[in-house]
Amino acid sequence: MSMTRRALMRLSRTLGGPSLMRMLAPLVLLAVAATILFAMANGDTPEEHAMSLLQRMQPARLLAEITNSATEILLLVSLMMVGVYLTLHIGLRPLRRLSRLAGDIGPATIDARLPVESAPREVAPLVEAFNAALDRLETGLRAQRDFSANAAHELRTPLATLRAQVESLLEPGERQAASEEFERLGRLIAQLLALAEAEGGALGADTRFDLVALSQDVASDMASFILSSGRTLSFDSAVQALSLDGQAGLVETALRNLLENAVRHTPPGAEILVAVTADGVVRVSDDGPGVSTQIRDRVFERFNRGNPSGAGAGLGLSIVRQIMERHGGAARLASVERGACFELDFRPQGHRCDQSVAPVPAGGNRTAM
């Protein structure tokens, strides 16, 4: 699909169909014209009453009457159009409110419904049908989430048992390959559980947490794993604390996925940096080979792997995107001269982002893990 066609489709969705004002304008003009013709046909003076209907309706006489009454006709049309506009503006106010409520419904708020009692009587059937469609979507979505979570959870125990049995039967030289495959399956199961949790994040309650402290804790927890892989890890923050409303557990999962992604796609000796800006952006950057231009646009899609032969399942960055959408933010790949830089941007969301203490001097909070 060409860019021009996509732009036209977006424009048509924005503008919608013909406006009610445009549809009612001919009716108003027709009503005014009918009123004028009716008045001229009946006549106002004794001379006009003495004339026949055909004489009263002669084109020359009608044109002269309309010309003489042009000011009154324009005033009448204007008043009627203003009345129609005000009626539509006031009458459609409940629809505008319903549109705003419908626009706020998403995967994280799939249980929300439009209030039928606030809709005009003529639109109530449409609102009820919309709510019924949401009921069906919610049922299917929750069934899918429950299936993914239950399947991943039930696979953990048999996988651990199978791994122990297989490794006990293999020769020492063959255990390494089997262990790597079991590790890959274990990561896939963990990612499926994280994905189900991210998609069903609306079931949890938002709490107040410190983004700086959470980011530093995650970096500290993963420091031993990153350092043992031959990479280095640093942490930097422009502020000492930054309070957000959300689910800290999901944000921690997103940050861990970005760090694991950085380890998998950088060579030993690479430097990984976790940085928090003063306006609520967490950056995970590295000085590795970066992301190829062929997959930059698809990097957050499910099962999209930068290295097809790698150990990843292609779910980590998709989970990151789901978590950020749950928090009303955005996950993106920033353009940098060297390496890769992934950003967790909490600024677009409706939650408050409060800087609880004064910012630290630039570069004054960078530490090596």
Coordinates of C-alpha atoms in Angstrom, one line a residue, residues 97-231:
R97 CA -18.7 12.1 25.4
L98 CA -19.4 8.5 24.3
S99 CA -16.7 8.9 21.6
R100 CA -14.1 10.0 24.2
L101 CA -15.0 7.1 26.4
A102 CA -14.8 4.6 23.5
G103 CA -11.4 6.1 22.5
D104 CA -10.0 5.3 25.9
I105 CA -10.9 1.6 25.7
G106 CA -7.9 -0.6 24.9
P107 CA -6.4 -4.0 25.8
A108 CA -5.7 -2.8 29.3
T109 CA -9.2 -1.4 29.8
I110 CA -11.2 -4.0 27.9
D111 CA -13.6 -4.4 30.8
A112 CA -14.9 -0.8 30.4
R113 CA -18.3 -0.2 28.8
L114 CA -20.2 2.7 27.4
P115 CA -23.1 4.0 29.6
V116 CA -26.3 3.3 27.7
E117 CA -28.4 5.6 29.9
S118 CA -26.4 8.7 28.7
A119 CA -26.9 8.0 25.0
P120 CA -29.8 9.5 23.1
R121 CA -32.7 7.1 22.6
E122 CA -32.1 6.8 18.9
V123 CA -28.4 5.9 19.4
A124 CA -28.9 3.5 22.4
P125 CA -29.2 0.4 20.2
L126 CA -25.8 1.2 18.7
V127 CA -24.2 1.7 22.1
E128 CA -25.7 -1.6 23.3
A129 CA -24.4 -3.4 20.2
F130 CA -21.0 -1.9 20.8
N131 CA -20.9 -3.0 24.4
A132 CA -22.0 -6.5 23.3
A133 CA -19.1 -6.6 20.9
L134 CA -16.7 -5.6 23.7
D135 CA -18.2 -8.4 25.8
R136 CA -17.3 -10.9 23.1
L137 CA -13.8 -9.5 22.6
E138 CA -13.1 -9.5 26.3
T139 CA -14.2 -13.1 26.6
G140 CA -11.9 -14.2 23.8
L141 CA -9.0 -12.0 24.9
R142 CA -9.1 -13.3 28.5
A143 CA -9.4 -16.9 27.3
Q144 CA -6.3 -16.4 25.1
R145 CA -4.4 -14.8 28.0
D146 CA -5.4 -17.5 30.4
F147 CA -4.4 -20.2 27.9
S148 CA -1.0 -18.7 27.4
A149 CA -0.3 -18.3 31.1
N150 CA -1.6 -21.7 32.1
A151 CA 0.2 -23.5 29.3
A152 CA 3.5 -21.8 30.1
H153 CA 3.1 -22.5 33.8
E154 CA 2.2 -26.1 33.3
L155 CA 5.2 -26.7 31.1
R156 CA 7.7 -25.6 33.7
T157 CA 7.6 -28.7 35.9
P158 CA 7.7 -31.3 33.2
L159 CA 10.5 -29.5 31.4
A160 CA 12.6 -29.5 34.6
T161 CA 11.9 -33.2 35.1
L162 CA 12.7 -34.0 31.5
R163 CA 15.9 -32.0 31.7
A164 CA 17.1 -33.9 34.8
Q165 CA 16.3 -37.3 33.2
V166 CA 18.0 -36.5 29.8
E167 CA 21.1 -35.0 31.4
S168 CA 21.4 -38.1 33.6
L169 CA 21.4 -40.4 30.6
L170 CA 23.8 -38.4 28.3
E171 CA 27.5 -38.5 28.2
P172 CA 29.3 -35.5 29.7
G173 CA 30.3 -34.3 26.2
E174 CA 26.7 -34.3 25.0
R175 CA 25.2 -32.6 28.0
Q176 CA 26.3 -29.1 26.9
A177 CA 24.1 -29.1 23.7
A178 CA 21.1 -30.5 25.6
S179 CA 21.5 -28.0 28.4
E180 CA 21.5 -25.1 25.8
E181 CA 18.3 -26.4 24.3
F182 CA 16.6 -26.7 27.6
E183 CA 17.8 -23.2 28.5
R184 CA 16.2 -22.0 25.3
L185 CA 12.9 -23.7 26.1
G186 CA 13.1 -22.3 29.6
R187 CA 13.5 -18.7 28.3
L188 CA 10.6 -19.2 25.9
I189 CA 8.3 -20.3 28.7
A190 CA 9.4 -17.4 30.9
Q191 CA 8.7 -15.0 28.0
L192 CA 5.3 -16.5 27.4
L193 CA 4.5 -16.0 31.1
A194 CA 5.8 -12.4 31.0
L195 CA 3.7 -11.7 27.8
A196 CA 0.6 -13.0 29.5
E197 CA 1.3 -10.9 32.5
A198 CA 1.9 -7.8 30.4
E199 CA -1.3 -8.2 28.3
G200 CA -3.3 -8.9 31.5
G201 CA -1.6 -6.0 33.4
A202 CA -5.0 -4.3 33.9
L203 CA -5.8 -6.9 36.6
G204 CA -3.2 -5.4 38.8
A205 CA -3.5 -2.1 40.7
D206 CA -1.2 0.8 39.9
T207 CA 1.1 1.9 42.7
R208 CA 3.7 4.7 43.2
F209 CA 7.3 3.7 42.6
D210 CA 10.6 5.3 42.0
L211 CA 11.8 4.8 38.4
V212 CA 15.4 5.7 39.3
A213 CA 15.6 3.2 42.2
L214 CA 13.9 0.5 40.2
S215 CA 16.3 0.9 37.2
Q216 CA 19.3 0.9 39.5
D217 CA 18.1 -2.2 41.3
V218 CA 17.6 -4.1 38.0
A219 CA 21.0 -3.1 36.8
S220 CA 22.6 -4.2 40.1
D221 CA 20.7 -7.6 40.0
M222 CA 21.9 -8.3 36.5
A223 CA 25.4 -7.0 36.9
S224 CA 26.9 -10.3 37.8
F225 CA 25.3 -12.0 34.7
I226 CA 26.4 -9.2 32.4
L227 CA 30.0 -9.0 33.7
S228 CA 30.4 -12.8 33.6
S229 CA 29.4 -12.7 29.9
G230 CA 32.4 -10.4 29.2
R231 CA 30.4 -7.1 28.9

